[in-house]
Amino acid sequence: MTRLPKGGLINRDTRLDFTFNGRPMTGHPGDTLASALLANGQHLVARSIKYHRPRGILSNGLEEPCAMVTVTDQTGNTPNLKATEVMLRGGLHVTSQNNWPSVTHDAGSALQLGGRMLAAGFYYKTFKWPRDGWHKRYAGIIRRLAGHGQIDPSADNALYDKRHRHCDILVIGSGAAGLSAAQTAAHAGATTILIEQDHVLGGSLLFSRNQIAGELAADWANDAVEALQDLSNVTVMSRTLAFGQYDHGQILAVESMPADSNARAILWKIRARRILLASGATERPIVFPGNDRPGIMLGGAVRSYIRRFSVAPGTRAVVAVADPDEGEDTFAALKEAGIDVRAVLPPGAAITGTSGRLHLRSVGWRDPGGKRHRTACDLLCVSAGWMPNAHLFAQMETGLQFDGTTQSLLPPDTSGPLRPIGGARGILNTADCLTDGKAAAHQALAELEMHKHLNLPRPAATPAAPGFDSGTGKAFVDLQNDVTRDDVALAMREGYKDIELVKRYTTLGMGTDQGKTSWTNGVLEIATQSGRDPAEIGHTTYRPPYSPVTIGALIGTETGDEMVPIRHTPFHRAFERMGCVFQTSGDWLYARYFPRDDETMQDAVIRECNAVRNGLGCVDMSTLGKIDVQGPDALEFLSRLYCNNISTLKPGHVRYALMLREDGYVFDDGTVAQLGDDHFSVTATTANSAFVWRHMTKFAQVDWPELDVTLTDISDHWASLAIAGPHARDLLLALAPDFDCSRDGFPFARLREGFLGNDLPVRVVSVSFSGEPCFEINTPAGFAETLLERVTKHGAGWDITAYGLEALDMLRIEKGHLSIGTEIDGRRTADDLGLGAMVSQKKDFIGRTLLQRPALQASEREQLVGLTPEDGSSPIPHGAVLSDHPISGDGRACGCGHLTAAIHSPALGHPIALGFLTNGRVRTGDVLWAQSPVSGQSVRVRVGPVCAYDPKGERLHG
Amino acid sequence: MILLPCPNCGPRDEGEFTYGGPQRQLPSLDGQSGTDDWLKALFHPQNPRGPMVELWYHASGCEAWIEVTRDTGTHEIIDVATNRLRDDKQ
């Protein structure tokens, strides 16, 4: 055990048990997985992606490139987690990745012997032949050998959610700059949100020995956070990673929930007027030969493990930290932990190599005088400087600029809502960070007019200290992707000189860490090798997420049954009691059929169809869109929108109407009913109701503001039940209407308002989709069940049969009535659908002009026709293609149309179909092939009228 | 997601709106407009990098069509109006 006897922000009273590769280990609340592994003396954590080299823990945060593990808990496996980010919980099972048979004996490590061979692009250059070999042979083997963890294929049962927050000032990060900014904003009365990715607030203050206001930095941070949490205008969120900046001050952040929560993660969408990005800086490793062995750690990480987690990450250390103050601080931390410091490398020294198979054993170095040394050690603390974490800034703004004095990519000053402060703009000294946070917060407050403008000076970025020479030999620039200096050189030699190309050719900066520790080193390496100024090289595009985010959080609750809202009609519960089988239809859960006893669907649908044709049926029509149109210009408004003549309509009359799009194609069909002089009610098809509403409101509000018309969407206000069949009028009379329902008093295509039985308010419309006498009874939605009860009770004498979508569709196909999506598919003119006569020649309307385009008037267009099997009985295959010729030997046939609907008609006793056929109407009587390559069926069909059943409409008017 | 200042509801997230495309001046329905007028209005809108007037329908809000002047390069919202407001200004 390497846990120190005292100190640290861990709770030693509680012991957490976990396993690593099956070995039992222990830790304490407050540990990360990385600190717990180190406390158990486990430095070797993973194998590298390409060469399978042993890798340990380099850092202490989300920048970690090496220590990736698969974590198993009660919810399943999660691969590719950084040990430095995972909060230790009891019962975790942790396994190493990318090794076989084990992390200590990995057969794949033989690959590093051929290190020269496996340079960038090796696989793609080598496995080019045979042509299909990559997919068929190599890819599978190589992907097994090179890669990260395995995804758990079982369904994720964890809970996730999405939530919103709003504030004046959002502070991201809770180090010196963040806390100072949050205090300033909060004390000025701004609504403030402070978010921190870690589970403890304080950032690098947690392992600093600096004093702030006479207190140790960590204690000051703790007091400051407690004081902020007490303020009502402040929200403090820990364990929350801000991963993306979006337009107009929106930040997306993911909160990882603690172990005792019933959710795993919450996605926060935070809208802030100003965002202060205090995400600090990431320490930059040194590139030198053998710089990847377990035991080589960043200086700041070493200080953090010793002081925050109370772990000694080694016994004999060498310090190679560029900044002299940090070097001293690291030395002090090592002494606090009782670690023997064997050497401190002076500036200008060079690390020439390291040794050790699974763990660091010695470091070879050369002092500035040229003298060579070899020092035995098991811990090497490295730091070449710091890189500002301005990623969130760079996602939206102009980008970062390389700065020579700080040797890093710095955010320029801009006027956007997000402002980097403190370490995120290169300020590394605690006192300067406090000053910068306060000054930036005051600037933001002044912009929001919440405080007078103080114009406090902002401190400058901290200049970089002279670094170390980098030596020669196999040195890793990007540890996660095994990209060496030689790979960068190869890319340059082969002409991939642009930074974007270097990235893609070598994979530098890719992967789960997105090059957080490697990127600046990569830029400097390219600059050195090409002799260019690093400022010219620039950087690749920064995109969200800043660090990996679990997909579950992005999905939230929108999965399974919660994927989309499901709409129920007012009759839904009653239909459920009747044993209805439902079907999803757009947003709706719609009645499909009503089986009696053990009936099959087919039997039930035939029975329902027969009831409508011979007796009495009822069907739910509530899903139709219904729009109330009122005003002095209502008639003019509708006349412009519908292509047929509306102006001759009278109060109490109803007309079938067709709406075209601006481009002349048919948009939707429905009915227009006139209720009063300036009062109409129109219907839209279920599928199009939202679109028709939007279409109409746009014309009313935007295009024709001169028309005095008021639109109201009344779709959900009315329940609608159609009673259809030869006894429909008998039933209507039995329902005791207080208006004239005689054949002469209430003929086809009329609307009547009144009461049934003196107490049930209704609007009854005599229109028919089935071709039988039909009355659509509309009643306010709350009366739906009353209406259904009465219809069922009074219709019992005629054996009233509820029918659903299947029967509705059969009945309309028999009549050749149109359906949205099948016949009205967005590519049809009114004439194609056989409705050319409806298009008015006497008025102008939406779609008239562009309908005159030659292609829409051409003679070779497809027209809707009816089809019957030539032999009178062969079933017609669904979705068949119509052709003049049988399919030839090579399986091809030239189509001249296709089917839109095919059924076995219960009323006619034989199969029928609807379809589009080139010049179809003049081909009545012709015999064609209906061929379905899918089912392999070919049937001879005869072209006939669209309306197969009761073509003269005698039943409706008889 | 951009933030649209609805004149009726205040600043609201883009997710509440349906995009209505660039504002178009449709030809009048007096029987005089030709195919070219309509084709130009429907299919050849200006697509500038810079300020553009466009329509947004506040579907999950007040159901108003609002006319937003947005800089397509920066997403800066320069002006916003409903037809009624525009009438009042005149």
Coordinates of N, CA and C in Angstrom, one line a residue, chain A residues 753-942:
Chain A
E753 N -76.7 21.8 -37.2 CA -76.3 22.0 -35.8 C -77.5 21.9 -35.0
G754 N -77.3 21.3 -33.8 CA -78.4 21.1 -32.9 C -78.1 20.2 -31.7
F755 N -79.2 19.5 -31.2 CA -79.0 18.6 -30.1 C -79.6 17.3 -30.5
L756 N -79.0 16.2 -29.9 CA -79.6 14.9 -30.0 C -80.2 14.7 -28.6
G757 N -81.5 14.2 -28.6 CA -82.1 14.0 -27.4 C -82.2 15.2 -26.5
N758 N -82.2 16.4 -27.1 CA -82.3 17.7 -26.4 C -81.1 18.0 -25.5
D759 N -80.1 17.1 -25.3 CA -79.0 17.5 -24.4 C -77.6 17.2 -24.9
L760 N -77.5 16.6 -26.1 CA -76.2 16.3 -26.6 C -75.9 17.2 -27.8
P761 N -75.0 18.2 -27.6 CA -74.8 19.2 -28.7 C -74.0 18.6 -29.8
V762 N -74.4 18.7 -31.0 CA -73.8 18.1 -32.2 C -73.7 19.0 -33.4
R763 N -72.8 18.8 -34.2 CA -72.7 19.3 -35.6 C -72.7 18.0 -36.4
V764 N -73.7 17.8 -37.3 CA -73.7 16.6 -38.1 C -73.5 17.0 -39.5
V765 N -72.6 16.2 -40.2 CA -72.2 16.5 -41.6 C -72.5 15.3 -42.4
S766 N -73.3 15.4 -43.5 CA -73.5 14.3 -44.4 C -72.5 14.2 -45.5
V767 N -71.4 13.6 -45.2 CA -70.4 13.3 -46.2 C -70.0 11.8 -46.0
S768 N -69.3 11.3 -47.1 CA -69.1 9.8 -47.0 C -67.7 9.5 -47.6
F769 N -67.0 8.7 -46.9 CA -65.7 8.2 -47.3 C -65.9 6.8 -47.8
S770 N -66.9 6.1 -47.3 CA -67.1 4.7 -47.6 C -68.0 4.5 -48.8
G771 N -68.7 5.5 -49.2 CA -69.7 5.4 -50.4 C -71.1 5.0 -49.9
E772 N -71.3 4.7 -48.6 CA -72.6 4.4 -48.1 C -73.2 5.7 -47.5
P773 N -74.5 5.8 -47.3 CA -75.0 6.9 -46.6 C -74.3 7.1 -45.3
C774 N -74.0 8.3 -44.9 CA -73.1 8.4 -43.8 C -73.3 9.8 -43.1
F775 N -73.3 9.8 -41.8 CA -73.4 11.1 -41.1 C -72.2 11.1 -40.1
E776 N -71.5 12.2 -40.2 CA -70.3 12.4 -39.3 C -70.9 13.3 -38.2
I777 N -71.0 12.6 -37.0 CA -71.5 13.4 -35.8 C -70.4 13.9 -35.0
N778 N -70.3 15.2 -35.0 CA -69.3 15.9 -34.2 C -69.9 16.4 -32.9
T779 N -69.2 16.1 -31.8 CA -69.7 16.6 -30.5 C -68.5 17.1 -29.7
P780 N -68.7 18.1 -28.8 CA -67.5 18.6 -28.0 C -66.8 17.4 -27.4
A781 N -65.5 17.4 -27.3 CA -64.7 16.2 -27.0 C -65.2 15.5 -25.7
G782 N -65.6 16.3 -24.7 CA -66.1 15.8 -23.4 C -67.3 14.9 -23.5
F783 N -68.1 15.1 -24.6 CA -69.3 14.3 -24.8 C -69.1 13.0 -25.6
A784 N -67.8 12.7 -25.9 CA -67.5 11.6 -26.8 C -68.1 10.3 -26.3
E785 N -67.9 10.0 -25.1 CA -68.4 8.7 -24.6 C -69.9 8.6 -24.6
T786 N -70.5 9.8 -24.3 CA -72.0 9.8 -24.3 C -72.5 9.5 -25.7
L787 N -71.9 10.1 -26.7 CA -72.3 9.9 -28.0 C -72.1 8.5 -28.4
L788 N -71.0 7.9 -28.1 CA -70.7 6.5 -28.5 C -71.7 5.6 -27.8
E789 N -72.0 5.9 -26.5 CA -73.0 5.0 -25.8 C -74.4 5.1 -26.5
R790 N -74.8 6.3 -26.9 CA -76.1 6.4 -27.5 C -76.1 5.7 -28.9
V791 N -75.1 6.0 -29.6 CA -75.0 5.4 -30.9 C -75.0 3.8 -30.8
T792 N -74.3 3.3 -29.9 CA -74.2 1.9 -29.7 C -75.6 1.3 -29.2
K793 N -76.2 2.1 -28.3 CA -77.5 1.6 -27.8 C -78.6 1.7 -28.8
H794 N -78.7 2.8 -29.5 CA -79.8 2.9 -30.5 C -79.5 2.2 -31.8
G795 N -78.2 1.9 -32.0 CA -77.8 1.2 -33.2 C -77.9 -0.3 -33.1
A796 N -78.2 -0.8 -31.8 CA -78.1 -2.2 -31.6 C -79.1 -3.0 -32.4
G797 N -80.2 -2.3 -32.7 CA -81.3 -3.0 -33.5 C -80.8 -3.3 -34.9
W798 N -79.8 -2.5 -35.4 CA -79.3 -2.8 -36.8 C -77.9 -3.4 -36.6
D799 N -77.6 -4.0 -35.5 CA -76.3 -4.6 -35.2 C -75.1 -3.7 -35.5
I800 N -75.2 -2.5 -35.0 CA -74.1 -1.5 -35.3 C -72.7 -2.1 -35.0
T801 N -71.8 -1.9 -35.9 CA -70.5 -2.5 -35.9 C -69.5 -1.4 -35.9
A802 N -68.7 -1.4 -34.8 CA -67.5 -0.4 -34.9 C -66.5 -0.9 -35.8
Y803 N -66.0 0.0 -36.6 CA -64.9 -0.5 -37.5 C -63.7 0.4 -37.4
G804 N -62.5 -0.1 -37.9 CA -61.3 0.6 -37.7 C -60.6 1.0 -39.0
L805 N -59.3 1.3 -38.9 CA -58.6 1.8 -40.0 C -58.5 0.8 -41.2
E806 N -58.4 -0.5 -40.9 CA -58.3 -1.5 -41.9 C -59.6 -1.5 -42.8
A807 N -60.7 -1.5 -42.2 CA -62.0 -1.5 -42.9 C -62.2 -0.2 -43.6
L808 N -61.8 0.9 -42.9 CA -61.9 2.2 -43.6 C -61.2 2.3 -44.9
D809 N -60.0 1.7 -44.9 CA -59.1 1.7 -46.0 C -59.7 0.8 -47.1
M810 N -60.2 -0.4 -46.8 CA -60.8 -1.3 -47.8 C -62.0 -0.6 -48.4
L811 N -62.8 0.1 -47.6 CA -64.1 0.7 -48.2 C -63.7 1.8 -49.1
R812 N -62.7 2.6 -48.8 CA -62.3 3.8 -49.6 C -61.6 3.3 -50.9
I813 N -60.9 2.2 -50.8 CA -60.2 1.6 -52.0 C -61.3 1.1 -53.0
E814 N -62.4 0.5 -52.5 CA -63.5 0.0 -53.3 C -64.1 1.2 -54.0
K815 N -64.1 2.4 -53.3 CA -64.8 3.5 -54.0 C -63.8 4.4 -54.7
G816 N -62.5 4.0 -54.7 CA -61.5 4.8 -55.4 C -61.2 6.2 -54.8
H817 N -61.6 6.3 -53.5 CA -61.3 7.6 -52.8 C -59.8 7.7 -52.5
L818 N -59.3 8.9 -52.4 CA -57.9 9.1 -52.3 C -57.4 9.1 -50.8
S819 N -56.2 8.7 -50.7 CA -55.6 8.7 -49.3 C -54.2 9.5 -49.4
I820 N -54.0 10.3 -48.4 CA -52.7 11.0 -48.3 C -51.5 10.1 -48.1
G821 N -50.5 10.3 -48.9 CA -49.3 9.5 -48.8 C -49.3 8.3 -49.8
T822 N -50.5 7.8 -50.1 CA -50.5 6.7 -51.1 C -50.8 7.3 -52.5
E823 N -52.0 7.9 -52.7 CA -52.3 8.5 -53.9 C -51.9 10.0 -54.0
I824 N -52.2 10.7 -52.9 CA -51.8 12.1 -52.9 C -50.4 12.1 -52.3
D825 N -49.4 11.9 -53.1 CA -48.0 11.6 -52.6 C -47.1 12.8 -52.9
G826 N -47.7 14.0 -53.2 CA -46.8 15.2 -53.4 C -46.3 15.3 -54.8
R827 N -46.6 14.4 -55.7 CA -46.1 14.5 -57.1 C -47.3 14.5 -58.1
R828 N -48.5 14.7 -57.6 CA -49.7 14.5 -58.5 C -50.4 15.8 -58.7
T829 N -50.9 16.0 -59.9 CA -51.8 17.2 -60.2 C -53.2 16.7 -60.0
A830 N -54.1 17.6 -59.9 CA -55.5 17.3 -59.7 C -56.0 16.4 -60.9
D831 N -55.5 16.7 -62.1 CA -55.9 15.8 -63.2 C -55.3 14.4 -63.1
D832 N -54.1 14.3 -62.6 CA -53.6 12.9 -62.4 C -54.5 12.1 -61.6
L833 N -55.1 12.7 -60.6 CA -56.0 12.0 -59.7 C -57.4 11.9 -60.2
G834 N -57.6 12.3 -61.4 CA -59.0 12.3 -62.0 C -59.9 13.4 -61.5
L835 N -59.3 14.4 -60.9 CA -60.0 15.5 -60.3 C -59.8 16.8 -61.1
G836 N -59.4 16.7 -62.3 CA -59.1 17.9 -63.1 C -60.3 18.8 -63.2
A837 N -61.5 18.3 -63.2 CA -62.6 19.1 -63.4 C -62.9 20.0 -62.2
M838 N -62.3 19.7 -61.0 CA -62.5 20.5 -59.8 C -61.7 21.8 -59.9
V839 N -60.6 21.9 -60.7 CA -59.8 23.0 -60.8 C -60.5 24.2 -61.5
S840 N -60.8 25.2 -60.7 CA -61.6 26.3 -61.3 C -60.8 27.1 -62.4
Q841 N -61.5 27.5 -63.4 CA -60.9 28.3 -64.5 C -61.3 29.7 -64.3
K842 N -62.1 30.0 -63.3 CA -62.7 31.3 -63.2 C -62.1 32.2 -62.2
K843 N -61.2 31.7 -61.4 CA -60.6 32.5 -60.3 C -59.1 32.2 -60.2
D844 N -58.4 33.0 -59.5 CA -57.0 32.8 -59.2 C -56.9 32.2 -57.8
F845 N -55.9 31.3 -57.6 CA -55.8 30.6 -56.4 C -54.3 30.1 -56.3
I846 N -54.0 29.7 -55.1 CA -52.6 29.2 -54.8 C -52.4 28.0 -55.7
G847 N -51.3 28.0 -56.5 CA -51.0 26.9 -57.3 C -51.4 27.0 -58.7
R848 N -52.3 28.0 -59.0 CA -52.9 28.0 -60.4 C -51.8 28.3 -61.4
T849 N -50.9 29.3 -61.2 CA -50.0 29.7 -62.2 C -49.0 28.5 -62.5
L850 N -48.4 28.0 -61.4 CA -47.4 27.0 -61.7 C -48.0 25.6 -62.2
L851 N -49.3 25.4 -62.0 CA -49.9 24.3 -62.5 C -49.9 24.3 -64.1
Q852 N -49.8 25.5 -64.6 CA -49.8 25.7 -66.1 C -48.5 25.3 -66.7
R853 N -47.5 25.0 -65.9 CA -46.2 24.7 -66.5 C -46.3 23.4 -67.4
P854 N -45.6 23.4 -68.5 CA -45.8 22.3 -69.5 C -45.7 20.9 -68.9
A855 N -44.7 20.7 -68.0 CA -44.6 19.3 -67.5 C -45.8 18.9 -66.7
L856 N -46.5 19.8 -66.1 CA -47.7 19.5 -65.3 C -48.9 19.3 -66.2
Q857 N -48.8 19.8 -67.4 CA -49.9 19.6 -68.3 C -49.6 18.6 -69.4
A858 N -48.5 17.9 -69.3 CA -48.1 17.0 -70.4 C -49.0 15.8 -70.5
S859 N -49.0 15.3 -71.7 CA -50.0 14.2 -72.0 C -49.5 12.8 -71.5
E860 N -48.2 12.7 -71.2 CA -47.6 11.5 -70.8 C -47.6 11.2 -69.3
R861 N -48.4 12.0 -68.6 CA -48.3 11.9 -67.1 C -49.0 10.6 -66.6
E862 N -48.6 10.2 -65.5 CA -49.3 9.0 -64.9 C -50.6 9.4 -64.3
Q863 N -51.6 8.6 -64.6 CA -53.0 8.9 -64.1 C -53.5 7.7 -63.2
L864 N -54.3 8.1 -62.3 CA -54.9 7.1 -61.4 C -55.9 6.2 -62.1
V865 N -55.7 4.9 -61.9 CA -56.7 4.0 -62.6 C -57.0 2.9 -61.6
G866 N -58.1 2.2 -61.9 CA -58.5 1.0 -61.1 C -58.0 -0.2 -61.9
L867 N -57.7 -1.3 -61.1 CA -57.2 -2.5 -61.8 C -57.9 -3.7 -61.2
T868 N -58.2 -4.7 -62.1 CA -58.8 -6.0 -61.6 C -58.0 -7.1 -62.3
P869 N -57.9 -8.3 -61.6 CA -57.1 -9.4 -62.2 C -57.9 -9.8 -63.5
E870 N -57.1 -10.2 -64.5 CA -57.7 -10.6 -65.8 C -58.5 -11.8 -65.6
D871 N -58.0 -12.7 -64.8 CA -58.7 -14.0 -64.6 C -59.8 -13.8 -63.5
G872 N -60.0 -12.7 -63.0 CA -61.0 -12.4 -62.0 C -60.8 -12.9 -60.6
S873 N -59.7 -13.6 -60.3 CA -59.5 -14.1 -59.0 C -58.1 -14.0 -58.4
S874 N -57.0 -13.9 -59.3 CA -55.7 -13.9 -58.8 C -55.4 -12.7 -57.9
P875 N -54.8 -12.9 -56.7 CA -54.5 -11.8 -55.9 C -53.5 -10.9 -56.5
I876 N -53.6 -9.6 -56.4 CA -52.7 -8.6 -57.0 C -51.6 -8.3 -55.9
P877 N -50.4 -8.5 -56.3 CA -49.3 -8.2 -55.2 C -49.2 -6.8 -54.9
H878 N -49.0 -6.5 -53.5 CA -48.9 -5.1 -53.0 C -47.6 -4.5 -53.7
G879 N -47.7 -3.2 -53.9 CA -46.5 -2.5 -54.4 C -46.0 -2.9 -55.8
A880 N -46.9 -3.6 -56.5 CA -46.4 -4.1 -57.8 C -46.1 -3.0 -58.8
V881 N -45.2 -3.3 -59.7 CA -44.9 -2.4 -60.8 C -45.7 -2.8 -62.0
L882 N -46.3 -1.8 -62.7 CA -47.1 -2.1 -63.9 C -46.2 -2.1 -65.1
S883 N -46.4 -3.1 -66.0 CA -45.6 -3.2 -67.2 C -46.4 -3.7 -68.3
D884 N -46.0 -3.3 -69.5 CA -46.7 -3.8 -70.7 C -46.2 -5.2 -71.1
H885 N -45.0 -5.5 -70.5 CA -44.3 -6.8 -70.9 C -44.0 -7.6 -69.7
P886 N -43.9 -8.9 -69.9 CA -43.5 -9.8 -68.8 C -42.0 -9.5 -68.5
I887 N -41.6 -9.9 -67.3 CA -40.2 -9.8 -66.9 C -39.4 -10.7 -67.8
S888 N -38.3 -10.1 -68.4 CA -37.5 -10.9 -69.3 C -36.5 -11.8 -68.6
G889 N -35.8 -12.6 -69.3 CA -34.9 -13.6 -68.7 C -33.9 -13.0 -67.7
D890 N -33.5 -11.7 -68.0 CA -32.5 -11.2 -67.0 C -33.1 -10.5 -65.9
G891 N -34.4 -10.7 -65.7 CA -35.1 -10.2 -64.5 C -35.5 -8.7 -64.6
R892 N -35.5 -8.1 -65.8 CA -35.8 -6.7 -66.0 C -37.1 -6.6 -66.7
A893 N -37.8 -5.5 -66.4 CA -39.0 -5.2 -67.2 C -39.1 -3.6 -67.2
C894 N -39.6 -3.1 -68.2 CA -39.8 -1.6 -68.2 C -41.2 -1.3 -67.7
G895 N -41.2 -0.5 -66.6 CA -42.4 -0.2 -65.9 C -43.1 1.0 -66.6
C896 N -44.4 1.0 -66.5 CA -45.2 2.2 -67.0 C -46.1 2.7 -65.9
G897 N -45.9 2.3 -64.6 CA -46.7 2.7 -63.5 C -46.5 1.8 -62.3
H898 N -47.2 2.1 -61.3 CA -47.1 1.2 -60.1 C -48.4 1.3 -59.3
L899 N -48.6 0.3 -58.4 CA -49.8 0.2 -57.6 C -49.7 1.1 -56.4
T900 N -50.8 1.6 -55.9 CA -50.8 2.3 -54.6 C -51.6 1.6 -53.6
A901 N -52.5 0.7 -54.0 CA -53.3 0.0 -53.0 C -53.8 -1.3 -53.7
A902 N -53.8 -2.4 -53.0 CA -54.3 -3.7 -53.5 C -55.0 -4.4 -52.4
I903 N -56.2 -4.8 -52.6 CA -57.0 -5.6 -51.6 C -57.8 -6.6 -52.3
H904 N -58.4 -7.5 -51.4 CA -59.4 -8.4 -51.9 C -60.7 -7.8 -51.4
S905 N -61.5 -7.3 -52.4 CA -62.7 -6.6 -52.0 C -63.8 -7.5 -51.5
P906 N -64.2 -7.2 -50.2 CA -65.3 -8.0 -49.7 C -66.6 -7.8 -50.4
A907 N -66.9 -6.6 -50.8 CA -68.2 -6.3 -51.5 C -68.2 -6.9 -52.9
L908 N -67.1 -6.9 -53.6 CA -67.1 -7.4 -55.0 C -66.8 -8.8 -55.1
G909 N -66.1 -9.3 -54.1 CA -65.7 -10.7 -54.0 C -64.5 -11.1 -54.9
H910 N -63.7 -10.1 -55.3 CA -62.5 -10.4 -56.1 C -61.5 -9.3 -55.8
P911 N -60.2 -9.6 -56.2 CA -59.2 -8.6 -55.9 C -59.3 -7.3 -56.7
I912 N -59.0 -6.2 -56.2 CA -59.0 -4.9 -56.9 C -57.7 -4.2 -56.5
A913 N -57.4 -3.2 -57.3 CA -56.2 -2.4 -57.0 C -56.4 -1.0 -57.5
L914 N -55.6 -0.1 -56.9 CA -55.5 1.3 -57.5 C -54.0 1.5 -57.9
G915 N -53.8 2.3 -58.9 CA -52.4 2.5 -59.3 C -52.3 3.6 -60.2
F916 N -51.1 4.1 -60.4 CA -50.8 5.1 -61.4 C -50.2 4.5 -62.6
L917 N -50.8 4.9 -63.8 CA -50.4 4.3 -65.1 C -50.2 5.5 -66.1
T918 N -49.1 5.4 -66.8 CA -48.9 6.5 -67.8 C -50.1 6.5 -68.8
N919 N -50.6 7.7 -69.0 CA -51.8 7.8 -69.8 C -52.9 6.9 -69.5
G920 N -53.1 6.6 -68.2 CA -53.9 5.5 -67.7 C -55.4 5.6 -68.2
R921 N -56.0 6.8 -68.2 CA -57.4 6.8 -68.5 C -57.8 6.4 -69.9
V922 N -56.8 6.6 -70.9 CA -57.2 6.2 -72.2 C -56.9 4.7 -72.4
R923 N -56.4 4.1 -71.4 CA -56.0 2.7 -71.6 C -57.0 1.7 -70.9
T924 N -58.2 2.2 -70.6 CA -59.2 1.4 -70.0 C -59.5 0.2 -70.9
G925 N -59.5 -1.0 -70.2 CA -59.7 -2.2 -70.9 C -58.4 -2.9 -71.3
D926 N -57.3 -2.2 -71.3 CA -56.0 -2.9 -71.6 C -55.6 -3.9 -70.5
V927 N -54.9 -4.9 -70.9 CA -54.4 -5.8 -70.0 C -52.9 -5.7 -69.8
L928 N -52.4 -5.5 -68.6 CA -51.0 -5.3 -68.3 C -50.5 -6.4 -67.3
W929 N -49.2 -6.3 -67.1 CA -48.6 -7.2 -66.0 C -48.4 -6.3 -64.8
A930 N -48.9 -6.9 -63.6 CA -48.5 -6.3 -62.3 C -47.5 -7.2 -61.7
Q931 N -46.3 -6.7 -61.6 CA -45.1 -7.6 -61.2 C -44.5 -7.1 -59.9
S932 N -44.3 -8.0 -59.0 CA -43.6 -7.7 -57.8 C -42.3 -8.4 -57.7
P933 N -41.2 -7.8 -58.0 CA -39.9 -8.5 -57.9 C -39.7 -8.9 -56.4
V934 N -40.3 -8.3 -55.5 CA -40.1 -8.6 -54.1 C -40.7 -10.0 -53.7
S935 N -42.0 -10.1 -54.1 CA -42.6 -11.4 -53.8 C -42.5 -12.4 -55.0
G936 N -41.9 -11.9 -56.1 CA -41.8 -12.8 -57.2 C -43.1 -13.2 -58.0
Q937 N -44.1 -12.3 -57.7 CA -45.4 -12.6 -58.4 C -45.6 -11.7 -59.6
S938 N -46.2 -12.3 -60.6 CA -46.7 -11.6 -61.8 C -48.1 -11.9 -62.1
V939 N -48.9 -10.9 -62.2 CA -50.4 -11.1 -62.4 C -50.8 -10.3 -63.6
R940 N -51.7 -10.8 -64.4 CA -52.3 -10.0 -65.5 C -53.4 -9.2 -65.0
V941 N -53.4 -7.9 -65.2 CA -54.5 -7.1 -64.7 C -55.1 -6.2 -65.8
R942 N -56.4 -6.0 -65.6 CA -57.1 -5.2 -66.6 C -57.4 -3.8 -66.1

